[in-house]
Amino acid sequence: MRYLFVLLAVCAISCEVVVDVDIPIKPASITVHSTINPDSTFQVQLTASQNILSNNEFSLIPDATVNIYEGEILVETLVQNSEDGYKGTLKPLKGHTYTIEASKDNYKTVQATDTIPSSNITIHSVSFSKNLKEYYNQEVYTMAIEFDDPNDKNYYEIGLYGPQFTFDRSVSPPVITDTLLVQYYLRSEDPIFADTYRNSSGFWAFSDALVDGKRVKINFSIQLYQLVSVDEIEVTVVLREISRNLYTYKQTAGLQQSLNGDPFAEPVPVYNNVKNGYGIFGAYQQTTSTVTVRKEE
């Protein structure tokens, strides 16, 4: 019986078939990375795409020609301002449609188009209250934001910024020596985010499918550990209305990121609105609200 088992094992090994798969290697294409808004001048980064077997870092594309069109009118040619980007001097306008066209020797010319959202979104209120629950012994606060959604199809994202302190602890009590503005990490279980994957930028993106044309109130939870050292801080809530292109890109990119490391997950194609290339040329407009949050005992 022992010899039969060995024989079967040898047969199984000898029956293994090695198949060479011929994976076509496509020439590199221009990949566009750009989001535009009325508060900033046009900026774009161009990189070269890679084949599926490559482990190299993405290479930046220098010395390209990058044109911006409003409708069919050329409004600006961007200038390479560093080794990693192209920048203009004009700012896009709300409600206007823009096209980026990028060309470079040995690459196909690429184009992408998007429109700056034009709804006048107003934040009605932002409130903070201390949560009874604690998270890893840190005080947790609830943030509630309210705004009116127009009676159209709209897409949004919400983020929060606040101070980060550096202390001189050689004295008592410690003295603040530096303050940086950083993005705070938000958590939420609001139903409006049921199909949302928080993207790497730290913003929560969502559509108005559940709240179209209504007053919207969304709750978040946040650790405000800064209030351990000071009695109050100023934070800034950012509410962005984003284009459908940008929303779809963020959703698919977030879903792909959430599946990273799962060997049984099906691959998720990340949304791309660049003709003859890859990437995203997206648009948004934003409104902000600055709030003073005081320590609650």
Short mmCIF file of C-alpha atoms in Angstrom, two decimals:
data_model
loop_
_atom_site.label_atom_id
_atom_site.label_comp_id
_atom_site.label_asym_id
_atom_site.label_seq_id
_atom_site.Cartn_x
_atom_site.Cartn_y
_atom_site.Cartn_z
CA MET A 1 0.00 0.00 0.00
CA ARG A 2 2.89 2.32 0.84
CA TYR A 3 4.44 1.77 -2.61
CA LEU A 4 1.07 2.43 -4.28
CA PHE A 5 0.82 5.81 -2.49
CA VAL A 6 4.31 6.79 -3.62
CA LEU A 7 3.48 5.76 -7.20
CA LEU A 8 0.31 7.84 -7.20
CA ALA A 9 2.22 10.84 -5.85
CA VAL A 10 4.85 10.50 -8.58
CA CYS A 11 2.13 10.25 -11.22
CA ALA A 12 0.42 13.34 -9.85
CA ILE A 13 3.64 15.33 -10.00
CA SER A 14 4.47 14.06 -13.49
CA CYS A 15 1.01 15.14 -14.73
CA GLU A 16 1.56 18.80 -13.81
CA VAL A 17 1.26 20.95 -16.91
CA VAL A 18 3.18 24.21 -17.24
CA VAL A 19 1.45 26.69 -19.53
CA ASP A 20 3.21 29.78 -20.81
CA VAL A 21 0.78 32.66 -21.07
CA ASP A 22 1.63 35.31 -23.62
CA ILE A 23 0.57 38.58 -22.00
CA PRO A 24 0.58 41.41 -24.54
CA ILE A 25 2.65 44.39 -23.43
CA LYS A 26 1.00 47.64 -24.47
CA PRO A 27 3.03 50.78 -25.05
CA ALA A 28 2.92 53.29 -22.20
CA SER A 29 0.11 55.85 -22.24
CA ILE A 30 -0.23 59.24 -20.59
CA THR A 31 -1.99 59.11 -17.23
CA VAL A 32 -3.63 62.34 -16.07
CA HIS A 33 -4.01 63.32 -12.41
CA SER A 34 -5.95 66.56 -12.01
CA THR A 35 -8.85 67.98 -10.01
CA ILE A 36 -9.94 71.55 -10.69
CA ASN A 37 -11.93 74.00 -8.58
CA PRO A 38 -12.69 77.76 -8.63
CA ASP A 39 -10.34 78.43 -5.68
CA SER A 40 -7.16 77.20 -7.39
CA THR A 41 -5.37 77.63 -10.70
CA PHE A 42 -5.23 74.72 -13.15
CA GLN A 43 -2.76 72.04 -12.09
CA VAL A 44 -2.02 68.62 -13.52
CA GLN A 45 0.44 65.79 -13.06
CA LEU A 46 1.30 63.44 -15.91
CA THR A 47 2.77 59.96 -15.46
CA ALA A 48 3.44 57.04 -17.79
CA SER A 49 1.20 53.99 -17.45
CA GLN A 50 2.73 50.58 -16.71
CA ASN A 51 1.98 47.04 -17.81
CA ILE A 52 0.43 44.57 -15.39
CA LEU A 53 3.74 42.79 -14.68
CA SER A 54 5.72 45.90 -13.84
CA ASN A 55 6.93 46.59 -10.31
CA ASN A 56 8.58 49.90 -11.15
CA GLU A 57 7.58 53.22 -9.66
CA PHE A 58 5.44 55.46 -11.86
CA SER A 59 7.62 57.73 -13.95
CA LEU A 60 6.72 61.39 -14.42
CA ILE A 61 6.41 62.78 -17.93
CA PRO A 62 8.36 66.03 -18.39
CA ASP A 63 8.32 68.53 -21.26
CA ALA A 64 4.77 67.76 -22.41
CA THR A 65 2.37 70.25 -23.97
CA VAL A 66 -0.67 70.70 -21.72
CA ASN A 67 -3.52 72.87 -23.04
CA ILE A 68 -6.73 73.91 -21.29
CA TYR A 69 -9.87 74.62 -23.35
CA GLU A 70 -13.10 76.26 -22.24
CA GLY A 71 -15.57 74.78 -24.67
CA GLU A 72 -13.57 74.82 -27.90
CA ILE A 73 -11.51 77.91 -27.02
CA LEU A 74 -7.90 77.52 -25.88
CA VAL A 75 -7.63 79.55 -22.67
CA GLU A 76 -4.23 78.55 -21.31
CA THR A 77 -1.13 76.42 -21.89
CA LEU A 78 0.20 75.13 -18.59
CA VAL A 79 3.85 75.53 -17.65
CA GLN A 80 5.94 72.83 -16.01
CA ASN A 81 6.64 74.38 -12.63
CA SER A 82 8.64 71.51 -11.15
CA GLU A 83 9.68 67.98 -11.90
CA ASP A 84 6.24 66.67 -11.00
CA GLY A 85 3.61 69.01 -12.34
CA TYR A 86 2.22 71.58 -14.72
CA LYS A 87 0.52 74.74 -13.49
CA GLY A 88 -1.41 77.67 -14.93
CA THR A 89 -2.34 81.18 -13.83
CA LEU A 90 -6.11 81.09 -14.46
CA LYS A 91 -8.82 79.74 -12.18
CA PRO A 92 -11.81 77.80 -13.56
CA LEU A 93 -15.31 79.23 -13.14
CA LYS A 94 -18.37 77.59 -11.58
CA GLY A 95 -20.70 76.03 -14.14
CA HIS A 96 -18.12 76.14 -16.94
CA THR A 97 -16.86 73.11 -18.87
CA TYR A 98 -13.14 72.56 -19.42
CA THR A 99 -11.07 70.13 -21.47
CA ILE A 100 -7.47 69.19 -20.87
CA GLU A 101 -5.31 68.07 -23.79
CA ALA A 102 -1.84 66.66 -23.15
CA SER A 103 0.66 65.62 -25.82
CA LYS A 104 4.21 64.34 -25.83
CA ASP A 105 6.47 62.67 -28.41
CA ASN A 106 6.05 58.87 -28.53
CA TYR A 107 2.68 59.04 -26.71
CA LYS A 108 -0.87 59.31 -27.98
CA THR A 109 -2.43 62.71 -27.32
CA VAL A 110 -4.97 62.45 -24.48
CA GLN A 111 -8.08 64.48 -23.69
CA ALA A 112 -10.52 64.69 -20.78
CA THR A 113 -13.49 66.96 -20.03
CA ASP A 114 -15.40 67.94 -16.90
CA THR A 115 -17.69 70.70 -15.62
CA ILE A 116 -17.33 72.68 -12.40
CA PRO A 117 -20.52 72.11 -10.32
CA SER A 118 -22.59 75.27 -9.98
CA SER A 119 -25.09 74.70 -7.15
CA ASN A 120 -24.92 77.25 -4.33
CA ILE A 121 -24.56 74.90 -1.38
CA THR A 122 -24.83 76.54 2.06
CA ILE A 123 -23.88 74.89 5.34
CA HIS A 124 -26.70 75.70 7.76
CA SER A 125 -25.06 74.42 10.91
CA VAL A 126 -22.14 72.46 12.30
CA SER A 127 -22.31 71.29 15.90
CA PHE A 128 -20.07 69.27 18.19
CA SER A 129 -21.06 67.36 21.33
CA LYS A 130 -19.13 65.03 23.58
CA ASN A 131 -19.91 61.38 22.98
CA LEU A 132 -20.53 59.15 25.99
CA LYS A 133 -18.47 56.43 24.36
CA GLU A 134 -14.69 56.43 24.44
CA TYR A 135 -12.36 55.08 21.80
CA TYR A 136 -9.10 53.60 23.14
CA ASN A 137 -9.38 55.86 26.20
CA GLN A 138 -9.62 58.95 23.99
CA GLU A 139 -12.48 61.40 24.21
CA VAL A 140 -14.84 61.11 21.25
CA TYR A 141 -17.03 63.92 19.94
CA THR A 142 -19.99 63.79 17.58
CA MET A 143 -20.03 66.25 14.70
CA ALA A 144 -23.35 67.01 12.99
CA ILE A 145 -23.50 68.95 9.72
CA GLU A 146 -26.69 70.26 8.07
CA PHE A 147 -27.22 71.66 4.56
CA ASP A 148 -29.94 71.80 1.90
CA ASP A 149 -29.60 69.56 -1.14
CA PRO A 150 -30.85 71.10 -4.43
CA ASN A 151 -33.52 69.27 -6.38
CA ASP A 152 -31.00 67.83 -8.87
CA LYS A 153 -28.59 64.94 -9.04
CA ASN A 154 -25.67 65.96 -6.83
CA TYR A 155 -22.53 64.39 -5.43
CA TYR A 156 -20.61 65.49 -2.36
CA GLU A 157 -17.68 64.85 -0.07
CA ILE A 158 -16.99 66.03 3.47
CA GLY A 159 -13.70 66.50 5.30
CA LEU A 160 -12.47 68.17 8.49
CA TYR A 161 -9.30 70.13 9.27
CA GLY A 162 -7.95 71.35 12.60
CA PRO A 163 -4.79 72.15 14.54
CA GLN A 164 -2.00 69.82 15.52
CA PHE A 165 0.17 71.15 18.34
CA THR A 166 3.86 70.73 19.12
CA PHE A 167 4.75 71.25 22.79
CA ASP A 168 7.85 72.14 24.75
CA ARG A 169 7.54 69.66 27.60
CA SER A 170 10.73 70.72 29.32
CA VAL A 171 8.69 73.31 31.21
CA SER A 172 5.63 72.89 33.39
CA PRO A 173 2.98 73.30 32.23
CA PRO A 174 4.04 72.44 28.64
CA VAL A 175 4.03 75.34 26.19
CA ILE A 176 2.79 75.17 22.58
CA THR A 177 5.73 75.91 20.26
CA ASP A 178 4.15 75.22 16.86
CA THR A 179 0.71 74.67 15.31
CA LEU A 180 0.01 72.91 12.01
CA LEU A 181 -3.28 72.61 10.15
CA VAL A 182 -3.92 68.91 9.48
CA GLN A 183 -6.80 66.76 8.31
CA TYR A 184 -8.72 64.94 11.03
CA TYR A 185 -9.90 61.35 10.71
CA LEU A 186 -13.69 61.03 10.61
CA ARG A 187 -15.82 57.94 11.22
CA SER A 188 -19.49 57.54 10.37
CA GLU A 189 -22.24 54.94 10.37
CA ASP A 190 -24.78 57.22 8.69
CA PRO A 191 -26.95 55.33 6.14
CA ILE A 192 -26.06 57.86 3.47
CA PHE A 193 -22.63 56.20 3.31
CA ALA A 194 -24.00 52.65 2.86
CA ASP A 195 -22.32 52.24 -0.53
CA THR A 196 -19.39 54.56 0.13
CA TYR A 197 -15.72 53.73 0.44
CA ARG A 198 -13.80 56.50 2.18
CA ASN A 199 -11.02 57.46 -0.20
CA SER A 200 -7.38 57.90 0.69
CA SER A 201 -7.75 61.69 0.77
CA GLY A 202 -9.71 61.34 4.02
CA PHE A 203 -12.96 62.73 2.59
CA TRP A 204 -16.28 60.88 2.73
CA ALA A 205 -17.95 60.92 -0.72
CA PHE A 206 -21.68 60.31 -1.21
CA SER A 207 -24.58 60.95 -3.57
CA ASP A 208 -27.94 62.55 -2.78
CA ALA A 209 -29.87 59.43 -3.82
CA LEU A 210 -31.47 59.18 -0.34
CA VAL A 211 -31.93 62.90 0.29
CA ASP A 212 -32.60 64.54 -3.07
CA GLY A 213 -34.08 68.01 -2.58
CA LYS A 214 -34.21 67.72 1.23
CA ARG A 215 -32.46 69.12 4.30
CA VAL A 216 -29.50 66.84 4.96
CA LYS A 217 -28.11 66.08 8.42
CA ILE A 218 -25.10 63.80 8.73
CA ASN A 219 -23.37 62.64 11.91
CA PHE A 220 -19.71 61.80 12.30
CA SER A 221 -17.59 60.76 15.27
CA ILE A 222 -14.10 62.06 15.85
CA GLN A 223 -11.35 61.88 18.46
CA LEU A 224 -10.46 65.41 19.54
CA TYR A 225 -7.40 64.52 21.60
CA GLN A 226 -6.18 68.11 21.13
CA LEU A 227 -8.73 69.16 23.77
CA VAL A 228 -6.77 67.25 26.39
CA SER A 229 -4.09 69.97 26.26
CA VAL A 230 -6.15 73.09 25.50
CA ASP A 231 -9.63 74.34 26.38
CA GLU A 232 -10.79 75.04 22.83
CA ILE A 233 -9.76 74.62 19.20
CA GLU A 234 -10.92 75.97 15.86
CA VAL A 235 -11.81 73.39 13.20
CA THR A 236 -12.88 73.85 9.58
CA VAL A 237 -15.51 71.66 7.94
CA VAL A 238 -15.17 71.34 4.15
CA LEU A 239 -18.26 70.46 2.09
CA ARG A 240 -17.53 69.87 -1.58
CA GLU A 241 -19.96 69.41 -4.43
CA ILE A 242 -18.10 67.14 -6.82
CA SER A 243 -18.74 66.16 -10.43
CA ARG A 244 -20.10 62.77 -11.38
CA ASN A 245 -16.74 61.94 -12.96
CA LEU A 246 -14.87 62.65 -9.73
CA TYR A 247 -17.46 60.83 -7.60
CA THR A 248 -17.33 57.68 -9.75
CA TYR A 249 -13.53 57.71 -9.72
CA LYS A 250 -13.42 58.05 -5.91
CA GLN A 251 -15.97 55.26 -5.43
CA THR A 252 -14.20 52.75 -7.66
CA ALA A 253 -10.75 53.67 -6.36
CA GLY A 254 -11.98 53.35 -2.77
CA LEU A 255 -13.55 49.96 -3.48
CA GLN A 256 -10.37 48.71 -5.10
CA GLN A 257 -8.36 49.87 -2.10
CA SER A 258 -10.75 48.16 0.32
CA LEU A 259 -10.20 44.83 -1.47
CA ASN A 260 -6.42 45.06 -1.33
CA GLY A 261 -4.96 41.83 0.00
CA ASP A 262 -8.09 39.74 -0.60
CA PRO A 263 -7.00 36.90 -2.93
CA PHE A 264 -10.61 35.93 -3.67
CA ALA A 265 -11.88 39.39 -4.61
CA GLU A 266 -12.70 40.18 -8.20
CA PRO A 267 -10.63 43.01 -9.68
CA VAL A 268 -12.35 46.40 -9.69
CA PRO A 269 -11.69 48.63 -12.71
CA VAL A 270 -11.07 52.19 -11.55
CA TYR A 271 -13.15 54.75 -13.43
CA ASN A 272 -11.24 56.66 -16.08
CA ASN A 273 -12.45 59.66 -18.13
CA VAL A 274 -9.27 60.22 -20.15
CA LYS A 275 -9.54 59.49 -23.88
CA ASN A 276 -6.52 57.58 -25.30
CA GLY A 277 -5.01 57.36 -21.81
CA TYR A 278 -5.79 56.84 -18.16
CA GLY A 279 -6.53 58.82 -15.01
CA ILE A 280 -9.00 61.41 -13.85
CA PHE A 281 -9.74 65.00 -14.77
CA GLY A 282 -12.35 65.88 -12.15
CA ALA A 283 -14.01 69.04 -10.84
CA TYR A 284 -15.50 70.35 -7.62
CA GLN A 285 -16.52 73.51 -5.80
CA GLN A 286 -16.50 73.83 -2.05
CA THR A 287 -17.84 75.75 0.91
CA THR A 288 -16.36 75.80 4.41
CA SER A 289 -17.47 76.53 7.96
CA THR A 290 -15.09 77.29 10.82
CA VAL A 291 -16.28 76.30 14.28
CA THR A 292 -14.84 76.71 17.77
CA VAL A 293 -15.03 73.46 19.72
CA ARG A 294 -14.72 73.77 23.49
CA LYS A 295 -13.72 71.10 25.93
CA GLU A 296 -16.66 69.40 27.61
CA GLU A 297 -16.18 67.96 31.06
#
